[in-house]
Amino acid sequence: MAKQYDYLLLGGGTSCGYAAAAIRDRDKNGSIGIVSADNQPPYDRPPLSKGFLKNPDLSLSDIHSKDESFYPDNGIELHLGVRCEALDRSAKSARLSDGSEVSYGKLLYALGSTPRRLDYPGSQNAVVLRTGADGESLRAKAPAAKSVVIVGAGYIGSEVSATLRAVDVEVTLLELGDSVMPGLPSKPTRAAVRDELERLGVHVQEGDTVVEADSTLVTCRSGRVISADLVLHAVGVKPNVELGSSAGLEVGNWGIRADSTLKTPDPSIWVAGDIAEYAEPITGRDYHAEHHLHAKWTGEHVGACMAGDAREYRKVPYFFSDVGRLSIILRGWPELADRSFVLGNLEEPAFSEVFVKNDGRVIGFVDVREDYKAQDPICDLFERLIGEGADLSSRLRDLENPSFDVLSLA
Ligand SMILES: Cc1cc2nc3c(=O)[nH]c(=O)nc-3n(C[C@H](O)[C@H](O)[C@H](O)COP(=O)(O)OP(=O)(O)OC[C@H]3O[C@@H](n4cnc5c(N)ncnc54)[C@H](O)[C@@H]3O)c2cc1C
């Protein structure tokens, strides 16, 4: 007979761990099952490109989202190392790779995303970094490598470059675009990251990529040949929509579509984390994000909704990245801004960038500095201002002064 859960959480990544806790806070008795292709209980991925990568004393259990006892203590059943192979929405059931069927009352579809891979002669030997197992493998291989080529200077490629330099690995970072962190809509931040990578001794090369590799040499599109025995692809991710799409869930420009509460048109199915493409209520646009706190917060939100506490998901996005000594925090939607103001010291660097619309409304914020503790009050302030759609028209003169103290906007 098929196993039956009141709440079935598919994916078992970051968002599922937080969703399970939020459900249990509100529903003490409902049965909860988590199905994950990963063989670990839910964990937080950010350390994989930072502390975990340079510290062999850390184990995967150190980055678990919840203590191992949390699941048995709360009657949450884990099905690990098992893939969901098909969803039948009319029967409200999922077919798993171990041959079993699981039926559900309510379903969270949180299958996250998969790293993209490049295709060139020799590309099959390149590694990616997504799972705990990837992290363990990279941590074991990189120090033994004479030199590593990282393809893609987004935040993961940039972070890994900086982290590997901290353990004395020779790193070349290739970026096809014209700057590191090309997706970050803040020119001074991109420049600060590049300076930091250079300071750490990373060989950064923009406008270039790999066209061929063997076990010792990497050939670039520019014709340059680099001696390297390990190649990491860090060229973005694609959302795992296939299962949902085959089951008739609507796929938008990115992921599985949902309303502003993160519920899909199927009244029994919610989405969270990387996969969710939802009607964002503050901007009135469809939105998705591949960020840790987005996965955590949407997981918590959806858990509450599934347990009967339905409401709109109204959160100002929060993305963070650490590159060497730099702590980078982004709030809101700077990509929607018409203009921006840079305040502080670009040389140090310790600066903020405030993003506003033509009508003076603040829409985004970026902060870059070494002193990460100083960032909390500034970022909290901008969370409030962006969430309220604060009109800064009367403060634009102040914002033009680079030494203006942003905290005085409180
Ligand atoms: C190395 C690294 C560093 C990062 N650093 C940062 C950072 O500094 N700041 C930041 O904001 N974000 C960071 N992120 C991004 C953040 O970790 C992700 O956005 C977040 O993990 C997404 O959570 P999720 O629950 O949507 O998906 P995931 O955590 O990816 O979980 C999805 C789960 O679904 C499982 N799955 C997939 N298909 C199936 C199937 N068919 N059946 C069963 N299970 C399946 C997968 O195995 C996986 O366990 C980082 C990511 C990585 C990889």
Coordinates of C-alpha atoms and ligand atoms in Angstrom, one line a residue:
M1 CA 0.0 0.0 0.0
A2 CA 1.2 3.5 -0.8
K3 CA 2.7 5.5 2.1
Q4 CA 0.5 8.5 2.8
Y5 CA 1.7 11.9 4.1
D6 CA -0.4 14.9 5.0
Y7 CA 2.6 17.0 3.9
L8 CA 5.0 15.7 1.3
L9 CA 8.1 17.8 0.8
L10 CA 9.9 17.0 -2.5
G11 CA 13.6 18.0 -2.8
G12 CA 14.9 17.9 0.7
G13 CA 17.2 20.8 0.1
T14 CA 17.4 24.1 2.0
S15 CA 13.8 25.2 1.6
C16 CA 12.3 21.8 2.7
G17 CA 14.1 21.7 6.0
Y18 CA 12.7 25.1 7.0
A19 CA 9.3 24.3 5.6
A20 CA 9.1 21.1 7.7
A21 CA 9.9 23.1 10.9
A22 CA 7.3 25.7 10.0
I23 CA 4.6 23.1 9.4
R24 CA 5.4 21.3 12.7
D25 CA 5.2 24.6 14.6
R26 CA 1.6 24.9 13.5
D27 CA 0.4 21.3 13.0
K28 CA 1.6 19.0 15.8
N29 CA 0.1 15.9 14.4
G30 CA 0.1 16.0 10.6
S31 CA 2.4 13.4 9.0
I32 CA 5.4 14.9 7.2
G33 CA 7.7 13.2 4.7
I34 CA 10.7 14.6 2.9
V35 CA 12.0 12.9 -0.3
S36 CA 15.5 13.9 -1.5
A37 CA 17.8 12.7 -4.2
D38 CA 20.6 13.8 -1.9
N39 CA 21.8 11.4 0.8
Q40 CA 22.0 14.1 3.4
P41 CA 19.2 15.7 5.4
P42 CA 18.5 19.3 4.4
Y43 CA 21.6 21.5 4.6
D44 CA 22.7 25.1 4.0
R45 CA 24.9 25.4 0.8
P46 CA 26.7 28.7 1.3
P47 CA 29.6 27.3 3.3
L48 CA 30.4 24.9 0.5
S49 CA 32.1 27.7 -1.4
K50 CA 33.5 29.4 1.7
G51 CA 34.4 28.0 5.1
F52 CA 33.7 24.3 4.4
L53 CA 36.0 24.3 1.3
K54 CA 39.0 25.5 3.2
N55 CA 38.5 23.7 6.5
P56 CA 38.9 19.9 6.3
D57 CA 37.8 19.6 10.0
L58 CA 34.2 20.6 9.0
S59 CA 31.9 17.7 8.1
L60 CA 28.6 17.9 6.2
S61 CA 26.7 17.5 9.5
D62 CA 28.2 20.9 10.5
I63 CA 26.2 22.5 7.7
H64 CA 22.9 20.7 8.2
S65 CA 20.0 23.1 8.5
K66 CA 18.7 21.3 11.6
D67 CA 20.2 18.8 14.1
E68 CA 19.8 15.2 13.1
S69 CA 17.5 14.6 16.1
F70 CA 15.1 17.3 14.8
Y71 CA 13.5 14.9 12.3
P72 CA 12.8 11.9 14.6
D73 CA 12.0 14.2 17.5
N74 CA 9.3 15.9 15.3
G75 CA 8.0 12.7 13.6
I76 CA 9.4 13.9 10.2
E77 CA 10.3 10.9 7.9
L78 CA 13.3 11.3 5.6
H79 CA 13.6 9.4 2.4
L80 CA 17.2 10.1 1.4
G81 CA 19.0 9.1 -1.8
V82 CA 15.7 8.6 -3.5
R83 CA 14.5 10.5 -6.6
C84 CA 10.9 11.3 -7.3
E85 CA 10.4 10.0 -10.9
A86 CA 6.8 11.0 -11.6
L87 CA 4.0 13.0 -10.1
D88 CA 0.3 12.1 -10.5
R89 CA -1.7 15.2 -9.5
S90 CA -5.1 13.6 -10.0
A91 CA -4.2 10.6 -7.7
K92 CA -2.1 13.0 -5.5
S93 CA 0.8 10.6 -5.5
A94 CA 4.5 10.5 -6.3
R95 CA 6.5 7.6 -7.8
L96 CA 9.9 7.2 -6.3
S97 CA 13.1 5.6 -7.7
D98 CA 13.1 2.9 -5.0
G99 CA 9.8 1.6 -6.6
S100 CA 7.5 2.9 -3.9
E101 CA 4.5 5.2 -4.3
V102 CA 3.8 8.0 -1.8
S103 CA 0.5 9.8 -1.7
Y104 CA 0.0 13.3 -0.2
G105 CA -2.5 15.7 1.1
K106 CA -0.4 18.7 0.3
L107 CA 2.8 18.9 -1.6
L108 CA 5.8 21.2 -1.6
Y109 CA 7.7 21.1 -4.9
A110 CA 11.2 22.3 -4.1
L111 CA 13.6 20.5 -6.4
G112 CA 16.0 23.4 -6.6
S113 CA 18.3 23.7 -9.6
T114 CA 21.2 21.9 -11.3
P115 CA 24.5 23.4 -12.3
R116 CA 24.9 24.1 -16.1
R117 CA 27.8 22.3 -17.7
L118 CA 29.8 23.4 -20.7
D119 CA 30.4 21.1 -23.6
Y120 CA 33.9 21.0 -25.3
P121 CA 36.5 18.2 -25.8
G122 CA 37.5 17.1 -22.4
S123 CA 34.6 18.8 -20.6
Q124 CA 33.4 15.5 -19.0
N125 CA 36.4 15.7 -16.6
A126 CA 35.3 19.1 -15.2
V127 CA 33.6 19.3 -11.8
V128 CA 30.7 21.4 -10.5
L129 CA 29.8 22.6 -7.0
R130 CA 26.2 22.1 -5.9
T131 CA 25.9 19.3 -3.4
G132 CA 27.7 18.4 -0.2
A133 CA 29.3 15.5 -2.1
D134 CA 30.6 18.0 -4.7
G135 CA 32.0 20.1 -1.8
E136 CA 33.8 17.2 -0.2
S137 CA 35.2 16.1 -3.6
L138 CA 36.5 19.6 -4.5
R139 CA 38.0 20.0 -1.0
A140 CA 39.8 16.8 -1.4
K141 CA 41.0 17.4 -5.0
A142 CA 41.9 21.1 -5.1
P143 CA 44.9 21.2 -2.7
A144 CA 46.5 18.4 -4.6
A145 CA 46.0 20.2 -7.9
K146 CA 48.9 22.2 -9.2
S147 CA 46.5 24.7 -10.7
V148 CA 42.8 25.1 -11.0
V149 CA 40.8 26.8 -13.8
I150 CA 37.4 28.1 -12.7
V151 CA 35.1 28.9 -15.6
G152 CA 32.5 31.5 -14.7
A153 CA 33.0 34.5 -12.4
G154 CA 29.6 34.7 -10.9
Y155 CA 29.4 34.7 -7.1
I156 CA 30.2 30.9 -6.8
G157 CA 33.2 31.1 -9.2
S158 CA 34.5 34.3 -7.5
E159 CA 34.0 32.9 -3.9
V160 CA 35.6 29.6 -4.8
S161 CA 38.6 31.4 -6.4
A162 CA 39.1 33.4 -3.2
T163 CA 38.7 30.4 -0.9
L164 CA 41.2 28.3 -2.9
R165 CA 43.7 31.1 -2.8
A166 CA 43.4 31.0 1.0
V167 CA 44.7 27.4 0.9
D168 CA 47.5 28.3 -1.6
V169 CA 46.0 26.8 -4.7
E170 CA 46.9 28.5 -8.0
V171 CA 43.7 29.8 -9.6
T172 CA 42.8 31.2 -13.0
L173 CA 39.2 32.6 -13.2
L174 CA 37.8 32.9 -16.7
E175 CA 34.7 35.0 -17.4
L176 CA 33.1 35.2 -20.8
G177 CA 31.5 38.6 -19.9
D178 CA 33.4 41.8 -19.5
S179 CA 33.6 41.8 -15.7
V180 CA 33.5 39.5 -12.7
M181 CA 30.0 39.0 -11.2
P182 CA 28.5 40.1 -14.4
G183 CA 24.9 39.6 -13.1
L184 CA 25.4 42.0 -10.2
P185 CA 23.9 45.4 -11.1
S186 CA 26.5 47.4 -9.3
K187 CA 29.6 48.6 -11.1
P188 CA 31.6 49.6 -8.0
T189 CA 30.8 46.2 -6.4
R190 CA 32.1 44.3 -9.5
A191 CA 35.2 46.5 -9.5
A192 CA 35.7 45.8 -5.7
V193 CA 35.4 42.1 -6.2
R194 CA 37.9 42.2 -9.1
D195 CA 40.4 44.1 -7.0
E196 CA 40.0 41.7 -4.1
L197 CA 40.5 38.7 -6.4
E198 CA 43.7 40.3 -7.8
R199 CA 44.9 41.1 -4.3
L200 CA 44.5 37.5 -3.4
G201 CA 46.5 36.4 -6.5
V202 CA 43.7 35.0 -8.6
H203 CA 44.5 35.3 -12.3
V204 CA 41.3 36.9 -13.6
Q205 CA 40.7 36.9 -17.4
E206 CA 37.5 38.4 -18.8
G207 CA 36.1 37.8 -22.3
D208 CA 37.4 34.2 -22.3
T209 CA 36.3 30.7 -21.8
V210 CA 37.6 27.1 -22.2
V211 CA 37.4 25.4 -25.6
E212 CA 39.4 22.2 -24.8
A213 CA 41.0 20.5 -21.8
D214 CA 42.9 17.4 -21.0
S215 CA 44.4 16.3 -17.6
T216 CA 47.1 18.9 -17.6
L217 CA 46.3 21.7 -20.1
V218 CA 43.3 24.0 -20.7
T219 CA 43.0 25.8 -24.0
C220 CA 41.1 29.0 -24.0
R221 CA 39.1 30.6 -26.7
S222 CA 41.6 33.4 -26.9
G223 CA 44.3 30.8 -27.8
R224 CA 45.9 31.0 -24.4
V225 CA 46.9 27.6 -22.9
I226 CA 46.9 27.2 -19.2
S227 CA 48.6 24.5 -17.3
A228 CA 45.9 23.1 -15.0
D229 CA 44.9 19.8 -13.6
L230 CA 41.4 20.6 -12.4
V231 CA 38.5 22.6 -14.1
L232 CA 35.4 23.8 -12.2
H233 CA 32.4 24.9 -14.2
A234 CA 30.6 27.7 -12.3
V235 CA 28.4 28.9 -15.1
G236 CA 25.0 29.2 -13.5
V237 CA 22.1 26.8 -12.9
K238 CA 19.0 25.6 -14.5
P239 CA 15.8 25.0 -12.5
N240 CA 14.6 21.4 -12.1
V241 CA 11.2 22.0 -13.6
E242 CA 10.8 18.8 -15.7
L243 CA 8.9 16.7 -13.2
G244 CA 6.4 19.5 -12.6
S245 CA 6.1 20.4 -16.2
S246 CA 5.3 16.7 -17.1
A247 CA 2.7 16.7 -14.4
G248 CA 1.1 19.8 -16.0
L249 CA 2.3 22.5 -13.6
E250 CA 2.9 25.8 -15.4
V251 CA 6.5 26.7 -16.2
G252 CA 7.2 30.4 -16.7
N253 CA 10.3 32.1 -17.9
W254 CA 12.3 30.5 -15.2
G255 CA 10.6 28.1 -12.8
I256 CA 7.2 26.7 -11.7
R257 CA 4.7 29.5 -11.6
A258 CA 2.8 30.4 -8.4
D259 CA 0.7 33.2 -7.0
S260 CA 1.8 35.7 -4.4
T261 CA 1.3 33.1 -1.6
L262 CA 3.6 30.7 -3.5
K263 CA 0.7 28.3 -4.3
T264 CA 0.5 26.9 -7.8
P265 CA -2.9 26.8 -9.6
D266 CA -3.2 23.2 -8.2
P267 CA -4.6 24.0 -4.7
S268 CA -2.6 21.1 -3.2
I269 CA 0.8 22.2 -4.5
W270 CA 3.2 25.0 -3.3
V271 CA 6.7 25.9 -4.5
A272 CA 9.7 27.4 -2.7
G273 CA 13.4 28.2 -3.2
D274 CA 15.2 28.3 -6.5
I275 CA 12.3 26.7 -8.4
A276 CA 9.6 29.3 -7.5
E277 CA 8.5 31.9 -10.1
Y278 CA 5.8 33.8 -8.3
A279 CA 3.8 37.0 -8.5
E280 CA 5.9 39.2 -6.3
P281 CA 3.5 41.6 -4.5
I282 CA 5.8 44.5 -3.7
T283 CA 7.0 45.1 -7.3
G284 CA 3.9 43.6 -9.0
R285 CA 6.2 41.5 -11.2
D286 CA 7.0 37.8 -11.6
Y287 CA 10.1 37.1 -9.6
H288 CA 12.5 34.3 -8.8
A289 CA 15.8 34.1 -6.9
E290 CA 18.5 31.6 -6.4
H291 CA 19.6 32.7 -2.9
H292 CA 20.0 31.0 0.4
L293 CA 17.8 33.3 2.4
H294 CA 15.1 33.2 -0.3
A295 CA 15.1 29.4 0.0
K296 CA 14.9 29.6 3.8
W297 CA 12.3 32.3 3.9
T298 CA 10.1 30.9 1.2
G299 CA 10.4 27.5 2.8
E300 CA 9.2 28.9 6.2
H301 CA 6.5 30.9 4.5
V302 CA 5.2 27.9 2.5
G303 CA 5.3 25.6 5.5
A304 CA 3.1 28.1 7.3
C305 CA 0.7 28.4 4.3
M306 CA 0.5 24.6 3.9
A307 CA -0.4 24.3 7.6
G308 CA -3.3 26.7 7.1
D309 CA -1.7 30.1 7.7
A310 CA -2.0 31.4 4.1
R311 CA -0.8 34.9 3.2
E312 CA 1.2 36.8 0.6
Y313 CA 4.9 36.3 0.6
R314 CA 6.1 39.9 1.1
K315 CA 9.8 39.9 1.7
V316 CA 12.5 42.2 0.4
P317 CA 15.1 39.9 -1.2
Y318 CA 18.4 39.5 0.6
F319 CA 21.5 38.1 -1.2
F320 CA 24.9 37.8 0.4
S321 CA 28.3 36.7 -0.8
D322 CA 31.7 36.6 0.8
V323 CA 34.7 37.0 -1.5
G324 CA 38.0 37.0 0.4
R325 CA 37.7 39.7 3.0
L326 CA 34.7 41.4 1.3
S327 CA 31.2 40.9 2.6
I328 CA 28.6 41.8 -0.1
I329 CA 24.9 42.3 0.7
L330 CA 22.2 43.1 -1.8
R331 CA 18.7 44.0 -0.8
G332 CA 15.6 44.5 -3.0
W333 CA 15.6 44.8 -6.8
P334 CA 18.5 47.1 -7.9
E335 CA 18.0 45.8 -11.4
L336 CA 14.7 47.7 -11.6
A337 CA 16.3 51.1 -10.7
D338 CA 16.7 54.1 -12.9
R339 CA 19.6 55.6 -11.1
S340 CA 21.9 54.9 -8.2
F341 CA 24.1 56.8 -5.6
V342 CA 27.4 55.5 -4.3
L343 CA 28.3 56.5 -0.7
G344 CA 31.4 55.8 1.3
N345 CA 34.9 54.8 0.4
L346 CA 35.5 52.9 -2.8
E347 CA 39.3 52.5 -2.1
E348 CA 39.0 50.8 1.3
P349 CA 36.4 49.5 0.2
A350 CA 33.5 50.3 2.5
F351 CA 30.6 51.6 0.5
S352 CA 26.9 51.5 -0.1
E353 CA 24.9 52.0 -3.3
V354 CA 21.4 53.2 -3.1
F355 CA 19.1 52.4 -6.1
V356 CA 16.1 54.6 -6.8
K357 CA 13.3 54.8 -9.4
N358 CA 12.7 58.0 -11.5
D359 CA 9.9 58.9 -9.1
G360 CA 12.3 58.8 -6.1
R361 CA 11.2 55.5 -4.7
V362 CA 14.0 53.4 -3.3
I363 CA 14.1 50.0 -4.9
G364 CA 17.4 48.4 -4.1
F365 CA 20.6 48.6 -2.0
V366 CA 24.1 47.1 -2.1
D367 CA 26.6 47.2 0.7
V368 CA 30.3 46.1 0.4
R369 CA 32.8 46.2 3.3
E370 CA 35.0 44.0 5.4
D371 CA 33.3 44.9 8.6
Y372 CA 30.2 42.7 8.2
K373 CA 28.9 43.6 11.6
A374 CA 28.4 47.2 10.5
Q375 CA 26.2 45.9 7.7
D376 CA 23.3 44.7 9.8
P377 CA 21.7 48.0 10.8
I378 CA 22.2 49.5 7.3
C379 CA 20.7 46.5 5.6
D380 CA 17.8 46.4 8.1
L381 CA 17.1 50.0 7.4
F382 CA 17.0 49.4 3.6
E383 CA 14.8 46.4 4.0
R384 CA 12.2 48.7 5.7
L385 CA 12.6 51.6 3.2
I386 CA 12.4 49.3 0.2
G387 CA 9.5 47.3 1.7
E388 CA 7.6 50.6 2.3
G389 CA 8.5 52.0 -1.1
A390 CA 10.0 55.0 0.6
D391 CA 10.1 58.2 -1.5
L392 CA 13.7 59.6 -1.3
S393 CA 13.0 62.5 -3.7
S394 CA 13.7 65.1 -1.0
R395 CA 17.0 63.4 -0.1
L396 CA 18.5 63.0 -3.5
R397 CA 20.8 66.0 -2.8
D398 CA 22.1 64.3 0.3
L399 CA 22.6 61.1 -1.6
E400 CA 24.8 62.9 -4.1
N401 CA 27.3 63.5 -1.3
P402 CA 29.6 60.4 -1.1
S403 CA 30.2 61.1 2.6
F404 CA 26.5 61.2 3.5
D405 CA 25.7 58.8 6.3
V406 CA 22.9 56.5 5.0
L407 CA 21.8 55.6 8.5
S408 CA 20.5 59.2 8.8
L409 CA 17.7 58.1 6.4
A410 CA 16.2 56.2 9.3
Ligands
LIG1 C1 28.2 26.3 -3.4 C2 27.1 27.2 -3.2 C3 27.2 28.4 -2.5 C4 26.1 29.2 -2.3 N1 26.3 30.4 -1.6 C5 25.3 31.2 -1.5 C6 25.5 32.5 -0.8 O1 26.6 32.8 -0.4 N2 24.4 33.3 -0.8 C7 23.2 33.0 -1.2 O2 22.3 33.8 -1.1 N3 23.0 31.8 -1.9 C8 24.0 30.9 -2.0 N4 23.8 29.7 -2.7 C9 22.5 29.4 -3.3 C10 21.5 28.7 -2.3 O3 22.2 27.7 -1.6 C11 20.4 28.1 -3.1 O4 19.6 29.2 -3.6 C12 19.5 27.2 -2.2 O5 20.2 26.0 -1.8 C13 18.2 26.8 -3.0 O6 17.5 26.0 -2.1 P1 16.3 25.0 -2.7 O7 15.7 24.4 -1.5 O8 15.5 25.8 -3.7 O9 17.1 23.9 -3.6 P2 18.3 23.0 -3.1 O10 18.9 23.4 -1.8 O11 19.2 22.8 -4.3 O12 17.5 21.6 -2.9 C14 16.9 20.9 -4.0 C15 16.9 19.4 -3.6 O13 16.1 18.7 -4.6 C16 16.7 17.5 -4.8 N5 16.1 16.9 -6.0 C17 16.3 17.4 -7.3 N6 15.5 16.6 -8.1 C18 14.9 15.7 -7.4 C19 14.0 14.6 -7.6 N7 13.6 14.3 -8.8 N8 13.6 13.8 -6.6 C20 14.1 14.1 -5.3 N9 14.9 15.1 -5.0 C21 15.3 15.9 -6.0 C22 18.2 17.8 -4.9 O14 19.0 16.7 -4.7 C23 18.3 18.8 -3.8 O15 18.7 18.2 -2.6 C24 24.8 28.9 -2.8 C25 24.7 27.7 -3.6 C26 25.8 26.8 -3.7 C27 25.6 25.6 -4.5

